[in-house]
Every structure is written in structure tokens, then in C-alpha cells.
Amino acid sequence: MEEWRAREYPQLKGKTYLDHGGATLYARSLIEEFSADLISNLYGNPHSASSPSAVSGHRVDAIRERTLRFFGANPHDYDLVFVANATAAVKMVIDCFKDFAASTNTPVWYGYHKDAHTSLVGVRELVKMHRCFTNDNEVECWINSGGFGGPRSRQLGLFAFPGQSNMTGRRLPLSWCGRIRKLFHKAATYTLLDAAALATTAPLDLSDPATAPDFVALSFYKIFGFPNIGALIVRKDSAHVLAQRRFFGGGTVDMIIAVHDTWHAMKETSIHDRLEDGTLPFHSIFALDHAMNVHERLYGPDPMKFISQHTAQLGKLLYDGISSLMHDNRLPVCRIYKDEQAVYGDPAVQGATIAFNVLRSDGSLVGYEEVEEAADERNIFVRSGSLCNPGGVATYLNWSPAEMKAAYAAGHRCTNPTQIMFGRATGVVRVSLGAMSTAGDVRALIQFLEDVYVEREGQPLAAVAQAAQMARTVQLPAGARPPSPATPVSPTDVMASPTRHDFRPASTGQHSPHKLNGIDSPLWDATPDSAIVMPERPRFIPSEYTQRYKPWEEAIRKTNYTHVANVTQVREVVVDGGGGTTPLSRNPPSVKARKFGRSVVNLLRNKPSYQDPLPVSR
């Protein structure tokens, strides 16, 4: 791969790209062939009858069928609807479900897995009955019981889950779809698979309609890098649930009366004819044809199988390398978040994605955005944050609902995060490998983590020294910053207080050597529990937090922060030219806002916020 990567992916020269879970890279030959196609041929709007338009229409139909076969789906059993992306596919499904339920007077029940992407979680706001399954065992019990705790008779059920967690990379059982279809008799329950993360580095086999999901949402730029379109794959035996959609757009109707009447007739030739509103992005669909050609030429006649094996090997190499990094005091450099059943190197249960936080030698956290920025300076590109996976963040980072509301009230936002809040991380660093990743990319990341974050005896950590210099420029007044680690840590306050972390399994006392760059290095599990002494975190008390936060709040204003946080009220401000602050809105807080603030404080008073985190396997 090293031989032709420089030719096909020249944009990688001197760079290490490790965010294939966000978007993988397109090949040079894909862009060249697509450009040559558009320059050499004349294509018109597929909704017209001219020769250029007819050519476009026929080619779109051919690519639609070829794309289905790329996923092992027989066009006789499936239809494919082109959409903007996977999120658009998910929204199309729930919109159709709502219209079908309204036309048949059938309430909709919605269930989703806790590893779901934000787009799947958002569906719950469109239904009155919903349930979040907090682990696989809950799903198994629900299925084995025939749907007890799910939709009741005369209700319509929809269960959605990701094929792969976009946070940790663990892969969920696709067998759930067939078992739900076989065991549920009380209420019709359909399955929606979010395959956006899974299809990036794994083959999606839909060859058996009896066990396949009813609906599959995916994005092609995550598979090929280009084009930026997505698809909804529909199992035809389940297509009737989508056929009652009330909205219609250009190209989806056979007849419409707009003057003096409100009658229309929807197309009945296929499900995609009824759902693809307006003119398709036909040029992008042509690019999809070239993308599949190039994929097969670069990665073989069964490209996704090769990519799956290739990335699984690299994923194990990366996991072994990161988990072997130790400070001189035998404490780990990284806290890796993974499922207990996940095994790196086994593509059946784990993808080539690793989520972690960096720890100092005293156990305190390094901000995840700081790690991303430090890597970026060395042309190593990763992703950090909450990753649009609220269930994963709550589970692996051990955030309760009350604590998350308090963090929001204190100013934390996904788009403008406080990296360490109440002594805990609010996000992670994510590394995801792709088809064109190499062992050199893995070595570059491990070397970066070792050079910057591994603390040696008598040698200060480079990142800590740099952060200390930044912190000295803040010039907070004496006593302004609260000493308690319960206080939110500002983006410049990277010298976070030590936190206790019980994330590793019980020590067996056995050494389990792994090789890193050819050197045997014992794992974290080799350190006996008696050798680890971590300070206890004080409990979070809302009243104390408010008192301590008041003087700190004034110091933040003077360092040009753009918002002022309060536990019970959030007030957005802007800094004017004279150094003062001006409210964005002079309206007093609404009754709803005041009730929300009081409810947060009451929740925190009634339930201790600081609890030891659940054990999480490295």
C-alpha cells in the first residue's frame, strides 16, 4: 500500500490522517475519472425527455442497482433511495412512520440503543412513546420476551441501533433484526440500522432479506471519500410503511391539482419514485459509479473484505501500542474506553476506532482539545469532543443526567466545551483508521504520545510545561480560583486537579507483556492495586460551588471569555471595546428557564454528584 498511496492520495504527503470515522479520503484517480466523464459527456436533468436527460436517467437507474449489489442486496428484494446523508435517511424513515401512523390511527413506539448517534436519539422527539436500551443485555431480554416493554398491540414499533459505535468502534449484533422479525407477534416492529460508521471499514451483507434490517441508513463519503451523498436502503416487504408519506415534491407525483381542488396522485412504480423529491444530485450519483470502480481497482474484487481485515490488524497494533504506554511510575498514559467483549483484531466485534483520554503521571487529565491541537501541530489529525454520541459519553465518562444539566448550566457546550468539568472529562480523543491507513500512521501517533505525554523520572512533561506557561498569562487575582476540583476547569486552566480513576479491571498480578517498537512493555494490569494511591474527590455541593464560582466568574470576564456561567442561570454576553460586557438579550429569564435552574439544583441536592466511575476496560 505504501507504494501506491503516494500516487493515489497525494494529499497525505507529510501528514497523518486518523479521522476516517468522520470522513475517509478520496483517491486521485476517482477525481480524475469523474472530471473526465463530465468534460466528455453531456448530461441533462433526468426529469426531462431529451437525449441528454434520458442518458442521465438510465445511468442513475443502473448505478442504483449496482450500489445495491455492492452491499449484497438483490434489487428484487430491496430498493435504494438517494438522500443527502445518513441523517437525512433516518429523518425520512420517521417522517414516513408518522404519516403512516396518522393514516391508520396507530401510535408509534420508538426504541434506540444507548450507543446511537445523535441523529437516532433525536427521533424520540417526534414520538410520544420511546425507550433507550442502556446495554445489549436489555435488548436481548426484550427480544427473547417477544417485545415485552416495547410496543403494545395496535401500536407500530421502530427499533434503531448503530452497526458500529461512532465513539468506541464496537460493533453491535446485526442478528437482532431477523430475531425481532421472527419473535415479535404482538405488534409490528421494524428495524432501522445506522450503518454510517460500520460501512466505512466493514462489508455490509444484505443477501438474506429474512435476517436483514428493514431500513439501512448510510453515507457514501464515509466509504469512498467522495461523493457527499447518502442512501436509504429499503427492504421491499417493509416498504408499505413508507408509502403513506403526505409531503410530495417535484418528480414524485403522476398528477396534481393545485387550483380549485387539492387532489394528487403519487407515483406507484417504486418506493424511490415516491420518496426522491425534486431533481436528484445526478452528477454526484455519477461520481458514485466511478468511486466503486476505483475502490475495486485499488482494494480488489471484494474491497470491503480486504479493508476490514487490513484495518482490523492496524487497529490491534494501535491498541497494543497505546495501552502499553506508561509513565515511569507505572501509571498508564492513556485511558482507553472499550466494551468488555470487544477484541481489537476481531472485525466481528470491534472496528478500527479507539477513544481515549490522556493522563498525567499523577492521574490528572489532559484536555482532549489540547491533545488534538498538539497532534495537529505535528500534522497528525484526530478528532476530539463528545462525537455526537451522548449515550457513549454518559456511559464511559460516567456522567449522570443531573451532572450533565449542571455542566450545561455552568457553561459547557458541545460547540464550545469546557474540557474538564467537575474533575472529569466532557469528551474524548478519537482515532479511527481507514482503507488507506498504514502501520506508519500508527507508529506516528504512538511516537507523538510517547514524546509529548510520557513523563520520565526527573524530566518535566513538555505539554505540562507549555500549559503552565499559558496559565501564567491569565493573571487571576489571588484566591479567585476555587481550590476544589469540583470547580469547572476553564480552557486555559489545563493544570487540572488530580482525579481518582477506577477504570481498569481488578489486577491479577500477572505480567502481560506487549511489544511496542520491538520492546517488551508490561501493561497497566501488571501494577498491583496496593502500589496505586489516588486522592479521593470531594463530593460536589451546589451551594459551595455557587459561592466559590462567583469570584472566579469575574476573573473569567477579564480574560475575554465570551460567556458567563451560573449554576442556576446561563446568561450569554459579548465583550465590548471598552472591556465591559453587553447582554445579547436584555429580556429577563423566562419562567421555564427559572424552573429549569431550580430543578438542576434540587436534583444535585437530593443525589450525590460524585460517585466512583464504573469500571471501564482499557
XYZ file of C-alpha atoms in Angstrom:
618
model
C 0.000 0.000 0.000
C 2.887 2.361 0.718
C 3.930 2.018 -2.928
C 0.770 3.404 -4.490
C -0.544 5.556 -1.615
C 1.705 8.437 -2.633
C 0.205 8.304 -6.129
C -3.458 7.858 -5.238
C -3.530 10.004 -2.078
C -1.047 12.837 -2.638
C -2.942 14.960 -0.098
C -1.383 12.728 2.605
C 2.201 13.739 1.847
C 3.837 14.657 5.147
C 0.555 14.164 7.034
C -1.015 11.502 9.233
C -4.789 11.421 8.877
C -6.609 9.480 11.616
C -10.233 10.653 11.378
C -11.659 8.231 8.831
C -14.715 7.820 11.054
C -15.570 11.430 10.234
C -14.788 11.205 6.528
C -12.384 8.966 4.682
C -10.166 10.176 1.823
C -10.902 10.136 -1.903
C -8.428 8.743 -4.415
C -6.794 10.914 -7.041
C -7.929 8.626 -9.867
C -11.548 8.972 -8.691
C -11.444 12.744 -9.143
C -9.615 12.486 -12.456
C -12.010 9.924 -13.941
C -15.080 11.785 -12.694
C -13.793 15.064 -14.141
C -13.030 13.427 -17.486
C -16.536 11.937 -17.554
C -18.227 15.307 -17.018
C -15.999 17.030 -19.572
C -16.562 14.391 -22.250
C -20.320 13.845 -21.904
C -23.492 15.921 -21.921
C -25.938 15.169 -19.102
C -29.358 16.744 -18.577
C -31.985 16.771 -15.851
C -33.320 13.183 -15.509
C -36.893 14.529 -15.312
C -36.754 15.689 -18.943
C -37.231 13.680 -22.133
C -34.319 14.975 -24.222
C -31.439 12.707 -25.152
C -29.012 14.114 -22.533
C -31.737 13.773 -19.905
C -32.600 10.219 -20.950
C -28.939 9.265 -20.683
C -28.849 10.684 -17.159
C -31.994 8.851 -16.109
C -30.851 5.486 -17.418
C -27.446 5.862 -15.823
C -28.927 6.771 -12.432
C -31.053 3.598 -12.537
C -28.018 1.485 -13.417
C -25.943 2.969 -10.592
C -28.818 2.450 -8.155
C -28.842 -1.265 -8.971
C -25.056 -1.510 -8.845
C -24.973 0.159 -5.440
C -27.472 -2.339 -4.070
C -25.289 -5.198 -5.284
C -22.256 -3.556 -3.675
C -23.980 -4.324 -0.352
C -25.090 -7.800 -1.449
C -28.694 -6.644 -1.834
C -30.738 -8.154 -4.638
C -32.740 -5.398 -6.423
C -35.671 -7.816 -6.436
C -35.793 -7.619 -2.623
C -34.561 -4.094 -1.947
C -34.915 -0.550 -3.198
C -32.464 2.309 -2.719
C -33.447 5.930 -2.114
C -30.746 8.553 -2.670
C -30.619 11.160 0.113
C -28.201 13.821 1.355
C -26.618 11.695 4.101
C -27.378 9.094 6.760
C -29.165 11.633 8.964
C -31.495 12.538 6.082
C -32.260 8.843 5.652
C -33.151 8.488 9.335
C -35.410 11.532 9.196
C -37.154 10.219 6.084
C -37.993 6.973 7.879
C -39.530 8.605 10.942
C -41.439 11.149 8.829
C -42.978 8.301 6.852
C -43.744 6.370 10.052
C -45.599 9.352 11.486
C -47.703 9.742 8.347
C -48.434 6.005 8.211
C -49.455 6.046 11.888
C -51.729 9.033 11.299
C -53.424 7.414 8.302
C -54.042 4.146 10.187
C -54.646 5.683 13.639
C -51.734 3.647 15.032
C -49.433 5.181 17.678
C -45.683 4.874 17.080
C -43.328 3.399 19.685
C -39.595 4.033 19.249
C -36.651 2.248 20.820
C -32.960 3.028 20.399
C -29.652 1.700 21.704
C -27.526 3.852 24.027
C -24.604 3.724 21.536
C -26.769 5.534 18.986
C -25.581 8.615 17.126
C -27.340 11.880 17.972
C -29.397 11.580 14.779
C -31.003 8.375 16.064
C -31.582 9.825 19.523
C -33.343 12.838 18.015
C -36.103 10.625 16.582
C -37.581 10.255 20.075
C -38.747 13.898 19.986
C -41.180 13.057 17.183
C -42.983 10.264 19.053
C -44.799 10.059 22.374
C -43.513 6.620 23.417
C -39.809 5.842 23.387
C -37.241 3.820 25.259
C -33.445 3.869 25.461
C -31.831 0.442 25.848
C -28.799 1.020 28.080
C -26.908 -2.147 27.110
C -27.008 -5.225 24.897
C -28.491 -7.388 27.639
C -31.578 -5.200 27.773
C -32.040 -5.649 24.035
C -31.538 -9.420 24.318
C -34.114 -9.721 27.114
C -36.541 -7.558 25.180
C -36.194 -9.696 22.048
C -36.360 -13.020 23.893
C -39.525 -11.895 25.676
C -41.222 -11.234 22.363
C -41.235 -7.464 22.809
C -42.267 -7.089 26.462
C -41.559 -3.470 27.387
C -41.852 -2.383 23.783
C -44.808 -1.611 21.513
C -48.172 -2.958 22.544
C -50.813 -4.454 20.336
C -52.295 -1.975 17.866
C -49.089 0.059 18.042
C -46.339 0.482 15.453
C -42.786 -0.191 16.621
C -39.424 1.027 15.311
C -36.132 -0.099 16.847
C -32.956 1.713 15.752
C -29.335 0.959 16.533
C -25.898 1.612 15.030
C -23.963 -1.142 13.323
C -20.861 0.332 14.965
C -20.467 2.840 17.767
C -19.008 6.004 16.282
C -17.326 6.635 19.651
C -15.599 3.380 20.636
C -15.827 1.432 17.367
C -17.502 -1.598 18.926
C -19.794 -3.463 16.558
C -23.291 -4.432 17.607
C -25.057 -7.702 16.701
C -26.799 -7.424 13.334
C -28.696 -10.632 14.180
C -31.164 -8.560 16.208
C -33.036 -7.586 13.048
C -34.000 -11.119 11.979
C -34.841 -12.207 15.517
C -37.163 -9.245 16.054
C -38.949 -10.043 12.822
C -39.287 -13.708 13.838
C -40.217 -13.415 17.535
C -42.433 -10.336 17.659
C -46.098 -11.140 17.045
C -47.982 -8.749 19.332
C -47.075 -5.567 17.449
C -45.408 -4.945 14.109
C -41.852 -3.789 14.918
C -39.416 -2.659 12.241
C -35.652 -2.214 12.477
C -33.540 0.739 11.363
C -29.783 0.194 11.075
C -27.458 3.185 11.119
C -24.609 1.767 9.005
C -22.696 5.028 8.507
C -19.798 4.080 10.810
C -19.927 0.336 10.113
C -19.832 0.541 6.321
C -16.654 2.640 6.406
C -14.396 -0.364 7.026
C -16.676 -3.427 7.053
C -18.681 -5.300 4.429
C -22.440 -4.866 4.790
C -24.092 -8.092 3.665
C -27.814 -7.799 2.876
C -28.004 -11.006 0.854
C -30.615 -12.605 3.159
C -33.795 -10.478 3.322
C -35.152 -12.642 6.144
C -32.419 -11.524 8.573
C -31.625 -8.080 7.153
C -32.770 -4.759 8.646
C -35.945 -3.240 7.267
C -34.179 0.083 6.672
C -30.475 0.923 6.373
C -29.079 4.478 6.507
C -25.570 5.241 5.247
C -23.287 7.938 3.805
C -21.037 7.263 0.804
C -18.364 9.828 1.671
C -17.518 7.682 4.708
C -16.838 4.725 2.396
C -15.244 6.326 -0.673
C -14.391 9.866 0.466
C -16.494 11.266 -2.381
C -19.293 11.999 -3.343
C -21.131 13.642 -0.450
C -24.422 11.806 -0.750
C -26.157 9.082 1.207
C -28.780 6.398 0.779
C -31.709 4.722 2.475
C -31.874 1.022 1.596
C -35.417 -0.302 1.985
C -36.461 -3.926 2.283
C -39.388 -4.125 -0.142
C -41.504 -6.296 2.168
C -41.429 -3.376 4.621
C -41.813 -0.585 2.080
C -45.570 -0.180 2.709
C -44.774 1.684 5.971
C -43.090 4.408 3.905
C -45.791 4.619 1.256
C -48.187 6.920 3.150
C -45.938 9.971 3.323
C -48.065 13.096 2.927
C -45.435 15.512 1.637
C -44.642 15.353 -2.046
C -42.171 17.217 -4.216
C -41.357 17.564 -7.876
C -40.949 14.219 -9.576
C -42.861 12.156 -7.009
C -46.416 12.613 -8.350
C -48.183 11.459 -11.518
C -50.903 14.110 -11.318
C -51.648 17.089 -9.095
C -54.463 19.645 -8.965
C -53.495 22.935 -7.335
C -56.360 25.260 -8.404
C -59.924 24.850 -7.074
C -59.081 21.391 -5.661
C -56.392 19.640 -3.578
C -56.181 16.252 -5.276
C -52.968 14.497 -6.302
C -51.805 11.019 -7.308
C -48.440 9.742 -6.084
C -46.179 7.637 -8.299
C -46.626 3.928 -7.745
C -43.807 2.470 -9.839
C -41.291 2.141 -6.977
C -40.595 3.337 -3.470
C -37.729 5.572 -4.614
C -40.016 7.287 -7.126
C -42.297 8.279 -4.247
C -39.551 9.457 -1.886
C -36.896 11.179 -4.030
C -38.192 14.744 -4.031
C -37.059 17.136 -6.719
C -34.124 16.642 -9.025
C -31.597 14.116 -7.826
C -27.930 15.139 -7.430
C -27.295 13.145 -10.577
C -23.735 14.365 -11.083
C -22.843 13.111 -7.607
C -24.510 9.795 -8.397
C -22.271 9.501 -11.468
C -19.293 10.102 -9.171
C -20.513 7.195 -7.042
C -20.169 4.932 -10.087
C -16.531 5.982 -10.509
C -15.947 5.583 -6.768
C -16.952 1.918 -6.879
C -14.732 1.373 -9.949
C -11.691 2.871 -8.233
C -12.415 1.045 -4.996
C -12.336 -2.317 -6.738
C -9.219 -1.426 -8.674
C -7.319 -0.345 -5.543
C -8.561 -2.849 -2.983
C -9.517 -5.914 -5.036
C -12.707 -7.540 -6.349
C -14.077 -7.787 -2.776
C -12.767 -4.435 -1.486
C -14.664 -4.184 1.800
C -13.498 -7.628 2.940
C -9.877 -6.647 2.330
C -10.352 -3.281 4.052
C -11.963 -4.966 7.046
C -9.022 -7.343 7.530
C -6.454 -4.619 6.895
C -7.931 -2.115 9.364
C -8.526 -4.837 11.989
C -4.793 -5.649 12.007
C -3.866 -1.963 12.229
C -6.451 -1.430 14.961
C -4.871 -4.153 17.115
C -1.403 -2.687 16.516
C -2.677 0.736 17.563
C -4.485 -0.555 20.644
C -1.492 -2.577 21.830
C 0.778 0.393 21.308
C -1.381 2.954 23.125
C -2.215 0.631 26.022
C 1.494 -0.142 26.527
C 2.491 3.494 27.070
C 3.465 4.037 30.721
C 4.850 6.814 32.829
C 7.929 5.990 34.866
C 5.734 5.467 37.926
C 3.975 2.609 36.068
C 0.723 4.510 35.605
C -0.849 4.455 32.113
C -0.560 7.402 29.753
C -3.976 6.781 28.175
C -7.354 5.738 29.488
C -8.946 3.727 26.686
C -12.714 3.279 26.564
C -13.889 -0.042 25.175
C -16.557 -2.632 25.709
C -15.621 -5.668 27.770
C -16.499 -8.025 24.913
C -14.666 -6.001 22.267
C -11.436 -7.569 20.976
C -9.171 -5.476 18.781
C -8.154 -7.524 15.781
C -11.560 -9.255 15.548
C -13.643 -7.319 12.984
C -16.798 -9.178 14.040
C -16.990 -7.277 17.322
C -14.646 -4.293 17.029
C -13.838 -1.689 14.382
C -10.568 0.178 13.940
C -11.563 3.053 16.236
C -10.097 3.939 19.632
C -11.464 6.505 22.085
C -9.204 7.618 24.926
C -8.105 10.389 27.258
C -4.513 11.274 28.111
C -3.445 11.164 31.760
C -0.513 12.784 33.535
C 1.685 10.781 35.888
C -0.402 11.932 38.876
C -3.595 10.619 37.261
C -4.969 14.042 36.282
C -6.467 14.565 32.855
C -5.029 16.417 29.895
C -7.745 18.268 27.976
C -8.860 16.395 24.885
C -8.816 19.519 22.727
C -5.265 20.191 23.867
C -4.259 16.722 22.667
C -5.931 17.338 19.310
C -4.191 20.700 18.950
C -0.799 19.282 19.934
C -1.213 16.485 17.387
C -2.339 18.966 14.746
C 0.873 20.935 15.181
C 2.738 17.766 14.172
C 0.466 17.130 11.154
C -1.346 14.293 12.936
C -5.088 14.753 12.572
C -7.508 13.178 15.049
C -10.913 14.153 16.389
C -11.893 15.149 19.909
C -15.083 16.029 21.766
C -18.330 14.260 22.543
C -18.513 12.883 18.963
C -22.317 13.227 18.684
C -22.660 10.152 20.895
C -24.468 11.262 24.078
C -25.089 7.739 25.346
C -21.456 6.731 24.985
C -20.208 9.854 26.749
C -22.637 9.337 29.638
C -21.691 5.659 29.970
C -17.925 5.649 29.553
C -17.236 9.022 31.183
C -19.761 8.314 33.958
C -21.968 11.404 33.685
C -25.388 11.334 35.328
C -28.290 13.351 33.861
C -28.193 15.801 36.789
C -24.468 16.359 36.334
C -24.857 16.910 32.596
C -27.548 19.516 33.211
C -25.329 21.193 35.783
C -22.439 21.197 33.309
C -24.663 22.861 30.733
C -25.849 25.438 33.252
C -22.207 26.112 34.131
C -21.395 26.967 30.514
C -20.294 23.708 28.886
C -21.389 23.371 25.250
C -20.576 20.768 22.632
C -19.502 23.532 20.256
C -17.617 25.461 22.955
C -16.686 22.846 25.533
C -15.183 23.033 28.960
C -12.777 20.142 28.597
C -12.646 19.169 32.270
C -15.755 19.826 34.318
C -16.198 18.817 37.974
C -12.871 16.962 37.729
C -13.956 14.780 34.804
C -13.545 14.872 31.057
C -16.501 16.019 28.983
C -15.199 14.327 25.833
C -12.522 12.063 24.403
C -9.863 11.862 21.744
C -10.894 9.551 18.897
C -8.572 7.860 16.433
C -10.162 5.995 13.501
C -8.335 4.150 10.749
C -9.362 3.754 7.118
C -8.642 1.804 3.962
C -5.515 3.781 3.103
C -4.087 3.833 6.644
C -0.708 2.175 7.185
C 1.461 0.940 10.038
C 3.448 4.149 9.599
C 0.383 6.160 10.611
C 0.036 4.043 13.746
C 3.692 4.472 14.647
C 3.467 8.233 14.124
C 0.617 8.582 16.642
C 2.262 6.342 19.243
C 5.539 8.216 18.873
C 3.694 11.520 19.327
C 2.014 10.320 22.538
C 5.308 8.976 23.849
C 7.303 12.104 23.041
C 4.787 14.616 24.395
C 2.935 12.910 27.234
C 5.109 10.150 28.724
C 6.707 11.556 31.889
C 10.193 10.290 32.705
C 11.985 10.413 36.038
C 13.268 13.948 36.577
C 12.060 15.101 33.154
C 9.066 17.527 33.077
C 6.276 16.777 30.674
C 6.605 19.016 27.626
C 2.883 19.588 27.339
C 2.571 20.389 31.048
C 5.408 22.901 30.870
C 3.794 24.591 27.890
C 0.382 24.627 29.611
C 1.889 26.104 32.756
C 3.338 28.932 30.705
C -0.092 29.586 29.182
C -1.721 29.504 32.601
C 0.719 32.111 33.929
C -0.560 34.592 31.346
C -4.098 34.506 32.768
C -3.145 36.599 35.852
C -6.062 35.577 38.045
C -6.304 37.543 41.295
C -5.187 35.822 44.473
C -7.791 33.452 45.794
C -10.007 33.904 42.753
C -9.847 30.316 41.548
C -11.580 27.842 43.852
C -9.255 25.152 45.209
C -11.848 22.406 44.914
C -11.567 20.046 41.909
C -15.349 20.273 41.703
C -14.924 23.664 40.049
C -15.226 23.675 36.248
C -11.821 23.992 34.638
C -11.564 26.687 32.040
C -9.955 26.055 28.633
C -6.776 27.811 29.809
C -6.761 26.112 33.182
C -5.205 22.899 31.970
C -3.492 22.166 35.276
C -6.471 20.165 36.467
C -6.711 18.704 39.929
C -5.928 15.002 40.288
C -8.876 12.702 39.937
C -9.376 9.181 41.078
C -9.934 6.698 38.263
C -11.004 3.090 38.726
C -11.235 2.308 35.038
C -9.115 -0.843 34.861
C -10.223 -4.348 35.818
C -9.008 -5.941 39.040
C -5.304 -6.640 38.899
C -4.268 -10.236 38.593
C -0.671 -9.519 39.493
C 0.387 -11.226 36.276
C 2.599 -9.516 33.734
C 1.118 -9.376 30.263
C 3.878 -8.080 28.006
C 3.094 -6.374 24.734
C 5.584 -5.156 22.197
C 5.937 -1.510 21.297
C 8.503 -0.819 18.604
C 10.016 -4.217 19.318
C 10.396 -3.645 23.094
C 8.524 -5.681 25.675
C 6.441 -3.374 27.832
C 4.243 -4.637 30.721
C 0.654 -3.479 30.742
C -1.148 -1.421 33.347
C -2.704 -4.607 34.736
C 0.741 -5.694 35.918
C 0.781 -2.972 38.595
C -0.648 -4.289 41.908
C -3.515 -2.353 43.417
C -1.529 -1.738 46.598
C 1.002 0.315 44.647
C -1.586 2.857 43.469
C -2.626 5.684 45.746
C -5.063 8.194 44.314
C -6.665 11.096 46.212
C -10.393 10.936 46.821
C -12.612 13.505 45.096
C -14.724 15.634 47.407
C -18.448 15.474 46.873
C -19.993 18.214 44.778
C -22.179 20.541 46.897
C -24.200 23.051 44.828
C -24.216 25.796 47.469
C -20.457 25.665 47.928
C -19.973 25.541 44.184
C -22.042 28.728 43.718
C -20.156 30.616 46.432
C -16.781 29.647 45.023
C -17.779 30.313 41.464
C -18.763 33.966 41.998
C -15.229 35.455 42.333
C -13.919 33.156 39.597
C -16.655 34.424 37.299
C -15.262 37.968 37.419
C -11.776 36.701 36.577
C -13.138 34.940 33.516
C -14.701 38.170 32.235
C -11.336 39.890 32.389
C -9.727 37.158 30.244
C -12.136 37.829 27.376
C -14.371 34.804 27.816
C -17.498 35.183 25.757
C -19.971 33.763 28.235
C -20.716 33.923 31.935
C -21.928 30.732 33.589
C -24.050 30.242 36.642
C -25.362 27.019 38.126
C -28.977 28.149 38.029
C -28.920 30.566 35.105
C -26.964 30.945 31.870
C -26.596 34.460 30.510
C -24.765 34.958 27.191
C -22.657 38.135 26.917
C -20.271 39.747 24.470
C -17.165 41.772 25.307
C -17.353 45.352 24.092
C -14.444 47.543 23.049
C -14.077 49.059 26.483
C -13.567 45.756 28.240
C -17.100 45.575 29.593
C -19.861 43.129 28.765
C -23.150 43.626 26.974
C -26.005 41.105 27.213
C -27.069 39.535 23.945
C -30.637 39.783 25.178
C -31.970 42.218 27.797
C -35.104 40.189 28.354
C -35.351 38.656 31.865
C -35.171 34.851 32.056
C -38.417 33.105 31.329
C -40.422 31.159 33.899
C -39.343 27.966 32.152
C -35.669 28.931 32.448
C -36.001 29.741 36.158
C -37.766 26.436 36.810
C -35.027 24.608 34.936
C -32.330 26.240 37.081
C -34.131 25.375 40.313
C -34.704 21.786 39.195
C -30.999 21.317 38.492
C -30.033 22.487 41.977
C -32.716 20.319 43.602
C -31.531 17.268 41.718
C -27.981 17.850 42.858
C -29.049 18.363 46.482
C -31.035 15.134 46.540
C -28.487 12.970 44.751
C -24.710 12.989 45.327
C -22.997 14.002 42.112
C -19.614 12.496 42.802
C -19.589 8.750 42.603
C -16.778 6.475 41.683
C -16.913 5.792 37.935
C -17.915 2.372 36.740
C -15.005 0.118 35.778
C -14.225 0.525 32.107
C -11.901 -1.862 30.311
C -8.889 -0.321 28.688
